[in-house]
mmCIF file of C-alpha atoms in Angstrom:
data_model
loop_
_atom_site.group_PDB
_atom_site.id
_atom_site.type_symbol
_atom_site.label_atom_id
_atom_site.label_comp_id
_atom_site.label_asym_id
_atom_site.label_seq_id
_atom_site.Cartn_x
_atom_site.Cartn_y
_atom_site.Cartn_z
ATOM 1 C CA MET A 24 0.000 0.000 0.000
ATOM 2 C CA SER A 25 1.268 3.478 -0.853
ATOM 3 C CA SER A 26 1.719 6.252 1.713
ATOM 4 C CA ASP A 27 -1.674 7.765 0.801
ATOM 5 C CA GLY A 28 -3.431 4.450 1.366
ATOM 6 C CA GLU A 29 -3.928 3.657 -2.313
ATOM 7 C CA PRO A 30 -2.927 0.216 -3.647
ATOM 8 C CA THR A 31 0.293 0.155 -5.655
ATOM 9 C CA PRO A 32 0.168 -0.925 -9.331
ATOM 10 C CA PHE A 33 1.432 -4.381 -8.354
ATOM 11 C CA GLU A 34 -1.252 -4.746 -5.678
ATOM 12 C CA VAL A 35 -3.907 -3.638 -8.150
ATOM 13 C CA GLN A 36 -2.652 -6.242 -10.623
ATOM 14 C CA ASP A 37 -3.244 -8.899 -7.974
ATOM 15 C CA LEU A 38 -6.891 -7.798 -7.857
ATOM 16 C CA ILE A 39 -7.576 -8.410 -11.572
ATOM 17 C CA PRO A 40 -10.418 -10.977 -11.691
ATOM 18 C CA ILE A 41 -9.597 -14.596 -12.463
ATOM 19 C CA ILE A 42 -12.263 -16.682 -14.202
ATOM 20 C CA ASP A 43 -12.156 -20.481 -14.162
ATOM 21 C CA TYR A 44 -13.287 -21.535 -17.632
ATOM 22 C CA SER A 45 -13.883 -25.129 -16.557
ATOM 23 C CA LEU A 46 -16.649 -24.007 -14.179
ATOM 24 C CA LEU A 47 -18.385 -22.209 -17.031
ATOM 25 C CA THR A 48 -18.361 -25.199 -19.361
ATOM 26 C CA SER A 49 -18.255 -28.358 -17.277
ATOM 27 C CA GLY A 50 -19.147 -27.457 -13.729
ATOM 28 C CA SER A 51 -22.441 -27.958 -11.936
ATOM 29 C CA ALA A 52 -25.416 -25.687 -12.571
ATOM 30 C CA ASN A 53 -24.404 -23.657 -9.533
ATOM 31 C CA ASP A 54 -20.796 -23.470 -10.748
ATOM 32 C CA HIS A 55 -21.979 -22.277 -14.158
ATOM 33 C CA ALA A 56 -24.260 -19.637 -12.666
ATOM 34 C CA LYS A 57 -21.430 -18.369 -10.451
ATOM 35 C CA ALA A 58 -19.036 -18.255 -13.428
ATOM 36 C CA VAL A 59 -21.580 -16.245 -15.455
ATOM 37 C CA GLN A 60 -22.030 -13.849 -12.543
ATOM 38 C CA ASP A 61 -18.252 -13.466 -12.182
ATOM 39 C CA ILE A 62 -17.834 -12.817 -15.924
ATOM 40 C CA GLY A 63 -20.484 -10.116 -15.817
ATOM 41 C CA LYS A 64 -18.901 -8.449 -12.801
ATOM 42 C CA ALA A 65 -15.427 -8.579 -14.384
ATOM 43 C CA CYS A 66 -16.686 -7.171 -17.695
ATOM 44 C CA GLU A 67 -18.541 -4.341 -15.961
ATOM 45 C CA ASP A 68 -16.103 -3.445 -13.170
ATOM 46 C CA TRP A 69 -12.754 -4.114 -14.856
ATOM 47 C CA GLY A 70 -13.301 -4.640 -18.576
ATOM 48 C CA CYS A 71 -10.834 -7.523 -18.419
ATOM 49 C CA PHE A 72 -9.986 -10.735 -16.597
ATOM 50 C CA MET A 73 -7.534 -13.615 -16.512
ATOM 51 C CA LEU A 74 -8.874 -16.941 -17.815
ATOM 52 C CA VAL A 75 -7.534 -20.169 -16.318
ATOM 53 C CA ASN A 76 -8.281 -23.845 -16.993
ATOM 54 C CA HIS A 77 -9.231 -22.935 -20.575
ATOM 55 C CA GLY A 78 -8.329 -26.299 -22.055
ATOM 56 C CA VAL A 79 -5.905 -25.087 -24.733
ATOM 57 C CA PRO A 80 -2.886 -27.379 -24.263
ATOM 58 C CA GLU A 81 0.177 -25.665 -22.853
ATOM 59 C CA THR A 82 2.310 -27.640 -25.308
ATOM 60 C CA LEU A 83 0.314 -26.223 -28.245
ATOM 61 C CA ILE A 84 0.794 -22.690 -26.939
ATOM 62 C CA GLN A 85 4.537 -23.216 -26.559
ATOM 63 C CA GLU A 86 4.798 -24.682 -30.051
ATOM 64 C CA MET A 87 2.995 -21.604 -31.400
ATOM 65 C CA MET A 88 5.409 -19.328 -29.541
ATOM 66 C CA ASP A 89 8.380 -21.232 -30.979
ATOM 67 C CA MET A 90 6.942 -21.183 -34.502
ATOM 68 C CA SER A 91 6.187 -17.473 -34.216
ATOM 69 C CA ALA A 92 9.782 -16.808 -33.166
ATOM 70 C CA ALA A 93 10.944 -18.815 -36.182
ATOM 71 C CA PHE A 94 8.839 -16.631 -38.473
ATOM 72 C CA PHE A 95 10.242 -13.377 -37.099
ATOM 73 C CA ASN A 96 13.762 -14.813 -37.217
ATOM 74 C CA MET A 97 13.498 -15.221 -40.993
ATOM 75 C CA THR A 98 15.363 -12.722 -43.138
ATOM 76 C CA THR A 99 13.792 -9.333 -43.759
ATOM 77 C CA ASP A 100 13.287 -10.178 -47.435
ATOM 78 C CA GLU A 101 11.477 -13.393 -46.530
ATOM 79 C CA LYS A 102 9.146 -11.586 -44.144
ATOM 80 C CA LEU A 103 8.487 -8.746 -46.579
ATOM 81 C CA GLU A 104 7.014 -11.315 -48.959
ATOM 82 C CA PHE A 105 3.965 -11.115 -46.659
ATOM 83 C CA GLU A 106 3.909 -7.333 -46.288
ATOM 84 C CA ALA A 107 0.490 -5.712 -46.743
ATOM 85 C CA HIS A 108 -1.302 -2.613 -45.504
ATOM 86 C CA GLY A 109 -5.061 -3.125 -45.982
ATOM 87 C CA VAL A 110 -7.067 -3.879 -42.858
ATOM 88 C CA LEU A 111 -8.819 -6.766 -44.658
ATOM 89 C CA ASP A 112 -5.736 -8.208 -46.344
ATOM 90 C CA PRO A 113 -5.760 -11.901 -45.311
ATOM 91 C CA ILE A 114 -2.033 -11.969 -44.407
ATOM 92 C CA ARG A 115 -0.311 -8.812 -43.242
ATOM 93 C CA PHE A 116 3.263 -8.421 -41.991
ATOM 94 C CA SER A 117 4.638 -5.094 -40.837
ATOM 95 C CA ALA A 118 7.574 -3.817 -38.822
ATOM 96 C CA GLY A 119 8.695 -0.464 -37.573
ATOM 97 C CA LEU A 120 8.017 2.419 -35.239
ATOM 98 C CA ASN A 121 4.495 3.372 -34.196
ATOM 99 C CA LEU A 122 3.513 6.790 -32.917
ATOM 100 C CA VAL A 123 2.655 6.849 -29.210
ATOM 101 C CA ASN A 124 1.512 10.423 -28.542
ATOM 102 C CA PRO A 125 1.470 13.954 -29.979
ATOM 103 C CA ASN A 126 5.049 14.448 -28.758
ATOM 104 C CA LYS A 127 6.148 12.116 -31.562
ATOM 105 C CA ASP A 128 7.452 9.455 -29.174
ATOM 106 C CA THR A 129 7.688 6.092 -30.904
ATOM 107 C CA LEU A 130 7.863 2.400 -30.043
ATOM 108 C CA TRP A 131 9.112 -0.538 -32.104
ATOM 109 C CA ARG A 132 7.072 -3.620 -32.915
ATOM 110 C CA GLU A 133 6.845 -6.259 -35.633
ATOM 111 C CA TYR A 134 3.576 -8.033 -36.245
ATOM 112 C CA LEU A 135 1.898 -10.648 -38.378
ATOM 113 C CA ARG A 136 -1.884 -10.414 -38.706
ATOM 114 C CA LEU A 137 -3.872 -13.293 -40.139
ATOM 115 C CA ILE A 138 -7.563 -13.530 -40.903
ATOM 116 C CA VAL A 139 -8.346 -17.018 -39.625
ATOM 117 C CA HIS A 140 -12.170 -17.147 -39.722
ATOM 118 C CA PRO A 141 -14.440 -17.620 -41.584
ATOM 119 C CA ASP A 142 -11.561 -18.439 -43.970
ATOM 120 C CA PHE A 143 -8.166 -19.496 -42.644
ATOM 121 C CA ASN A 144 -5.035 -17.772 -43.940
ATOM 122 C CA CYS A 145 -1.401 -18.255 -42.954
ATOM 123 C CA PRO A 146 2.087 -17.907 -44.475
ATOM 124 C CA TYR A 147 3.411 -21.089 -46.033
ATOM 125 C CA LYS A 148 6.670 -20.766 -44.111
ATOM 126 C CA PRO A 149 8.277 -21.665 -41.806
ATOM 127 C CA PRO A 150 7.374 -25.293 -42.583
ATOM 128 C CA GLY A 151 4.490 -26.501 -40.425
ATOM 129 C CA PHE A 152 3.397 -22.984 -39.435
ATOM 130 C CA SER A 153 0.030 -23.154 -41.195
ATOM 131 C CA GLU A 154 -0.947 -26.531 -39.739
ATOM 132 C CA LEU A 155 0.016 -25.501 -36.215
ATOM 133 C CA ALA A 156 -1.719 -22.131 -36.422
ATOM 134 C CA SER A 157 -4.882 -23.775 -37.754
ATOM 135 C CA GLU A 158 -5.056 -26.058 -34.729
ATOM 136 C CA TYR A 159 -4.352 -23.175 -32.342
ATOM 137 C CA VAL A 160 -7.041 -20.833 -33.680
ATOM 138 C CA LYS A 161 -9.665 -23.588 -33.677
ATOM 139 C CA LYS A 162 -8.979 -24.124 -29.969
ATOM 140 C CA THR A 163 -9.023 -20.422 -29.106
ATOM 141 C CA ARG A 164 -12.138 -19.784 -31.181
ATOM 142 C CA ALA A 165 -13.992 -22.485 -29.244
ATOM 143 C CA VAL A 166 -12.948 -20.811 -25.982
ATOM 144 C CA ALA A 167 -14.016 -17.378 -27.222
ATOM 145 C CA MET A 168 -17.423 -18.609 -28.365
ATOM 146 C CA GLU A 169 -18.111 -20.205 -24.974
ATOM 147 C CA LEU A 170 -17.098 -16.973 -23.270
ATOM 148 C CA VAL A 171 -19.513 -15.031 -25.484
ATOM 149 C CA LYS A 172 -22.278 -17.373 -24.343
ATOM 150 C CA GLY A 173 -21.369 -16.571 -20.750
ATOM 151 C CA VAL A 174 -21.332 -12.842 -21.514
ATOM 152 C CA SER A 175 -24.726 -13.169 -23.188
ATOM 153 C CA GLU A 176 -26.165 -14.822 -20.080
ATOM 154 C CA SER A 177 -24.561 -12.220 -17.824
ATOM 155 C CA LEU A 178 -26.462 -9.509 -19.727
ATOM 156 C CA GLY A 179 -29.719 -11.327 -19.007
ATOM 157 C CA PHE A 180 -30.034 -12.984 -22.424
ATOM 158 C CA GLU A 181 -30.138 -16.647 -23.346
ATOM 159 C CA ALA A 182 -26.713 -18.124 -24.077
ATOM 160 C CA SER A 183 -27.294 -18.249 -27.853
ATOM 161 C CA TYR A 184 -28.648 -14.702 -28.206
ATOM 162 C CA MET A 185 -25.435 -12.881 -29.112
ATOM 163 C CA ASN A 186 -24.444 -15.653 -31.519
ATOM 164 C CA ARG A 187 -27.718 -15.233 -33.419
ATOM 165 C CA GLU A 188 -27.816 -11.439 -33.347
ATOM 166 C CA LEU A 189 -24.187 -10.982 -34.446
ATOM 167 C CA ASN A 190 -23.938 -13.925 -36.870
ATOM 168 C CA LEU A 191 -21.017 -15.448 -34.986
ATOM 169 C CA ASP A 192 -21.084 -18.643 -37.045
ATOM 170 C CA ALA A 193 -19.459 -16.473 -39.745
ATOM 171 C CA SER A 194 -17.552 -14.342 -37.246
ATOM 172 C CA PHE A 195 -14.431 -12.386 -38.152
ATOM 173 C CA GLN A 196 -11.471 -13.742 -36.178
ATOM 174 C CA LEU A 197 -7.869 -12.600 -36.334
ATOM 175 C CA LEU A 198 -4.651 -14.077 -35.100
ATOM 176 C CA ALA A 199 -2.281 -11.188 -34.472
ATOM 177 C CA ILE A 200 1.251 -12.204 -33.501
ATOM 178 C CA ASN A 201 3.272 -9.378 -31.998
ATOM 179 C CA TYR A 202 7.041 -9.525 -31.741
ATOM 180 C CA TYR A 203 9.067 -7.119 -29.615
ATOM 181 C CA PRO A 204 12.782 -7.843 -30.216
ATOM 182 C CA SER A 205 15.239 -8.284 -27.380
ATOM 183 C CA HIS A 206 17.590 -5.407 -26.602
ATOM 184 C CA VAL A 207 20.401 -7.514 -28.073
ATOM 185 C CA GLU A 208 18.558 -7.596 -31.418
ATOM 186 C CA LEU A 209 17.432 -3.970 -31.424
ATOM 187 C CA ASP A 210 18.283 -1.320 -28.838
ATOM 188 C CA VAL A 211 15.171 0.865 -29.126
ATOM 189 C CA SER A 212 12.021 1.454 -27.059
ATOM 190 C CA ARG A 213 9.559 -1.362 -27.652
ATOM 191 C CA GLY A 214 5.805 -1.444 -27.232
ATOM 192 C CA LEU A 215 2.405 -0.447 -28.572
ATOM 193 C CA MET A 216 0.417 2.755 -28.073
ATOM 194 C CA PRO A 217 -2.764 2.874 -25.947
ATOM 195 C CA HIS A 218 -5.765 1.552 -27.860
ATOM 196 C CA THR A 219 -8.918 -0.530 -27.686
ATOM 197 C CA ASP A 220 -9.655 -3.506 -29.938
ATOM 198 C CA HIS A 221 -12.463 -4.081 -32.403
ATOM 199 C CA GLY A 222 -14.756 -7.046 -31.886
ATOM 200 C CA LEU A 223 -16.337 -8.548 -28.779
ATOM 201 C CA LEU A 224 -13.551 -10.139 -26.752
ATOM 202 C CA THR A 225 -9.802 -10.309 -27.265
ATOM 203 C CA LEU A 226 -7.806 -13.272 -25.969
ATOM 204 C CA LEU A 227 -4.098 -12.644 -25.417
ATOM 205 C CA CYS A 228 -1.350 -15.078 -24.512
ATOM 206 C CA GLU A 229 2.229 -13.989 -23.797
ATOM 207 C CA ASN A 230 5.557 -15.819 -23.741
ATOM 208 C CA GLY A 231 6.304 -14.980 -20.111
ATOM 209 C CA VAL A 232 7.858 -11.575 -20.766
ATOM 210 C CA PRO A 233 5.627 -8.860 -19.239
ATOM 211 C CA GLY A 234 4.407 -5.782 -21.068
ATOM 212 C CA LEU A 235 0.589 -5.626 -21.181
ATOM 213 C CA GLU A 236 -0.889 -2.765 -19.174
ATOM 214 C CA VAL A 237 -4.540 -1.757 -18.719
ATOM 215 C CA LEU A 238 -5.913 1.583 -17.591
ATOM 216 C CA ARG A 239 -7.601 1.351 -14.212
ATOM 217 C CA GLY A 240 -8.721 4.381 -12.238
ATOM 218 C CA GLY A 241 -6.533 6.688 -14.277
ATOM 219 C CA LYS A 242 -3.417 4.547 -13.699
ATOM 220 C CA TRP A 243 -1.663 1.992 -15.892
ATOM 221 C CA VAL A 244 -1.685 -1.454 -14.292
ATOM 222 C CA GLY A 245 0.309 -4.490 -15.389
ATOM 223 C CA MET A 246 -1.792 -7.462 -16.513
ATOM 224 C CA GLY A 247 -0.589 -11.019 -16.915
ATOM 225 C CA GLY A 248 1.801 -13.211 -15.016
ATOM 226 C CA VAL A 249 -0.733 -15.979 -14.293
ATOM 227 C CA PRO A 250 0.735 -19.298 -15.526
ATOM 228 C CA ASN A 251 -1.000 -20.854 -18.558
ATOM 229 C CA ALA A 252 -3.732 -18.206 -18.596
ATOM 230 C CA PHE A 253 -5.244 -15.943 -21.228
ATOM 231 C CA SER A 254 -5.690 -12.234 -20.666
ATOM 232 C CA VAL A 255 -9.219 -11.429 -21.842
ATOM 233 C CA LEU A 256 -10.197 -7.852 -22.754
ATOM 234 C CA ASN A 257 -13.569 -6.290 -23.512
ATOM 235 C CA SER A 258 -13.562 -4.911 -27.057
ATOM 236 C CA ASP A 259 -15.405 -2.132 -28.869
ATOM 237 C CA HIS A 260 -18.360 -4.108 -30.184
ATOM 238 C CA LEU A 261 -19.129 -5.581 -26.785
ATOM 239 C CA GLU A 262 -19.384 -2.018 -25.490
ATOM 240 C CA ILE A 263 -21.632 -1.062 -28.423
ATOM 241 C CA PHE A 264 -23.871 -4.136 -28.192
ATOM 242 C CA SER A 265 -24.237 -3.790 -24.398
ATOM 243 C CA ASN A 266 -25.032 -0.075 -24.903
ATOM 244 C CA GLY A 267 -22.099 0.966 -22.751
ATOM 245 C CA LYS A 268 -22.593 -1.469 -19.868
ATOM 246 C CA TYR A 269 -19.395 -3.416 -20.641
ATOM 247 C CA LYS A 270 -16.769 -0.825 -21.576
ATOM 248 C CA SER A 271 -14.026 -1.597 -24.092
ATOM 249 C CA LYS A 272 -10.707 -1.848 -22.261
ATOM 250 C CA LEU A 273 -7.979 0.672 -23.039
ATOM 251 C CA HIS A 274 -4.611 -1.063 -22.984
ATOM 252 C CA ARG A 275 -1.030 -0.653 -24.160
ATOM 253 C CA THR A 276 2.268 -2.519 -24.286
ATOM 254 C CA VAL A 277 5.428 -1.252 -22.614
ATOM 255 C CA VAL A 278 8.372 -3.672 -22.754
ATOM 256 C CA THR A 279 11.180 -2.889 -20.315
ATOM 257 C CA ASP A 280 12.460 -6.461 -19.987
ATOM 258 C CA GLU A 281 15.602 -7.036 -22.079
ATOM 259 C CA ARG A 282 14.231 -10.311 -23.438
ATOM 260 C CA LYS A 283 12.099 -10.617 -26.572
ATOM 261 C CA ARG A 284 8.344 -10.559 -26.027
ATOM 262 C CA ILE A 285 5.889 -12.516 -28.182
ATOM 263 C CA THR A 286 2.115 -12.349 -27.875
ATOM 264 C CA LEU A 287 -0.611 -14.368 -29.576
ATOM 265 C CA VAL A 288 -3.688 -12.145 -29.801
ATOM 266 C CA ASN A 289 -7.160 -13.277 -30.913
ATOM 267 C CA PRO A 290 -9.709 -10.505 -31.521
ATOM 268 C CA ASN A 291 -13.128 -12.121 -32.044
ATOM 269 C CA GLY A 292 -15.915 -10.150 -33.684
ATOM 270 C CA PRO A 293 -19.204 -10.451 -35.561
ATOM 271 C CA SER A 294 -19.372 -11.251 -39.259
ATOM 272 C CA LEU A 295 -18.076 -8.545 -41.563
ATOM 273 C CA ASP A 296 -21.525 -7.723 -42.972
ATOM 274 C CA THR A 297 -23.286 -7.545 -39.589
ATOM 275 C CA ILE A 298 -24.588 -4.125 -38.610
ATOM 276 C CA VAL A 299 -23.770 -3.706 -34.931
ATOM 277 C CA GLY A 300 -25.629 -1.338 -32.643
ATOM 278 C CA PRO A 301 -26.973 -1.528 -29.104
ATOM 279 C CA SER A 302 -29.091 -4.622 -28.506
ATOM 280 C CA SER A 303 -32.776 -3.875 -28.969
ATOM 281 C CA ARG A 304 -33.356 -5.558 -25.618
ATOM 282 C CA LEU A 305 -31.229 -2.965 -23.837
ATOM 283 C CA VAL A 306 -32.821 0.192 -25.216
ATOM 284 C CA ASP A 307 -36.274 1.761 -25.279
ATOM 285 C CA GLY A 308 -37.713 5.083 -26.285
ATOM 286 C CA GLU A 309 -37.609 6.563 -22.799
ATOM 287 C CA LYS A 310 -34.920 6.030 -20.148
ATOM 288 C CA ARG A 311 -32.641 3.587 -21.961
ATOM 289 C CA LEU A 312 -31.641 5.444 -25.097
ATOM 290 C CA PRO A 313 -29.085 4.075 -27.592
ATOM 291 C CA ARG A 314 -25.586 5.440 -27.014
ATOM 292 C CA TYR A 315 -24.022 4.378 -30.332
ATOM 293 C CA HIS A 316 -24.921 4.641 -33.990
ATOM 294 C CA PRO A 317 -25.286 1.252 -35.751
ATOM 295 C CA MET A 318 -22.484 0.528 -38.209
ATOM 296 C CA LYS A 319 -21.513 -2.395 -40.408
ATOM 297 C CA PHE A 320 -18.583 -4.220 -38.843
ATOM 298 C CA SER A 321 -16.425 -4.066 -41.987
ATOM 299 C CA GLU A 322 -16.940 -0.297 -42.174
ATOM 300 C CA TYR A 323 -15.975 0.040 -38.527
ATOM 301 C CA LEU A 324 -12.686 -1.757 -39.194
ATOM 302 C CA GLU A 325 -11.817 0.684 -41.971
ATOM 303 C CA CYS A 326 -12.896 3.647 -39.854
ATOM 304 C CA GLN A 327 -10.935 2.472 -36.813
ATOM 305 C CA THR A 328 -7.698 2.109 -38.775
ATOM 306 C CA LYS A 329 -7.937 5.648 -40.145
ATOM 307 C CA LEU A 330 -8.836 7.152 -36.766
ATOM 308 C CA ILE A 331 -6.053 5.361 -34.881
ATOM 309 C CA THR A 332 -3.585 6.714 -37.426
ATOM 310 C CA ALA A 333 -4.986 10.173 -36.692
ATOM 311 C CA GLY A 334 -4.723 9.604 -32.932
ATOM 312 C CA LYS A 335 -8.499 9.316 -32.421
ATOM 313 C CA ASN A 336 -10.863 6.721 -30.967
ATOM 314 C CA ALA A 337 -13.445 5.065 -33.217
ATOM 315 C CA LEU A 338 -15.947 4.631 -30.386
ATOM 316 C CA ASP A 339 -15.900 8.365 -29.750
ATOM 317 C CA GLU A 340 -16.757 8.968 -33.385
ATOM 318 C CA ILE A 341 -19.810 6.695 -33.502
ATOM 319 C CA GLY A 342 -21.107 7.480 -30.011
ATOM 320 C CA ILE A 343 -24.306 9.487 -29.669
ATOM 321 C CA PRO A 344 -23.879 12.507 -27.352
ATOM 322 C CA ILE A 345 -25.847 11.942 -24.142
#
């Protein structure tokens, strides 16, 4: 505890909710109800939580980390074969400095973004990468879809409601692999500017090197460090669909550890042609007014990319002044 009685950032990190996935999916009726309640409280109070006992094999995660490192260890020319800049390009590699704030501070990051659902895309090298990534995203998608059912129930809906309303059978899922080189490889500041994610929920897995921070009470708090757990973050379209009840979580990456950091990030959203607005069950013509304009998901993706480049927030642009 600090001298003014406030918890330190490390103590706050210890308070980040932990959800046991196994209780949501295979526990008793009481266990399931408690897990749904805990998910709702975490989404509303924190906008994030740690997910344990998720069933994705630890060996599979480690193999993905190793394969990801092998990709980024390829020559620059080999990686640039997969360079692209469009938000809907199926395979997109990029490397370089990203702007952090108006003072022109920058951070270094390399990334590989793959559209993996409804169609699966992956580089053909290193050998075995595509097969391994396919298995990994199938596992993480199953976890994400079960979590969405729990979120749906926590909002007072039936478990299948959000799936139907947002056409999640054809959902847009990414696998974004972020690579922050070690100081031996590249002696520059490494990280990612503050932002929120598109979609409903983002699942993030790290290689044991810390860096993820979330904004809590006006302070940046480290998130992670729980063995074999996913960091789960509310995303923009969960905030929109819940009409502001479950806020999208602002987060950033700051890597001070000298080792290389690798993250496997799975944003999970509705189908590209779904028009997303506040759920009709959460608004009326009197006290519960809609707080966001409906927008097609694909258009939001394009809009978000342009606004982030301009240092703006897409949610602010589509919100309806209250």
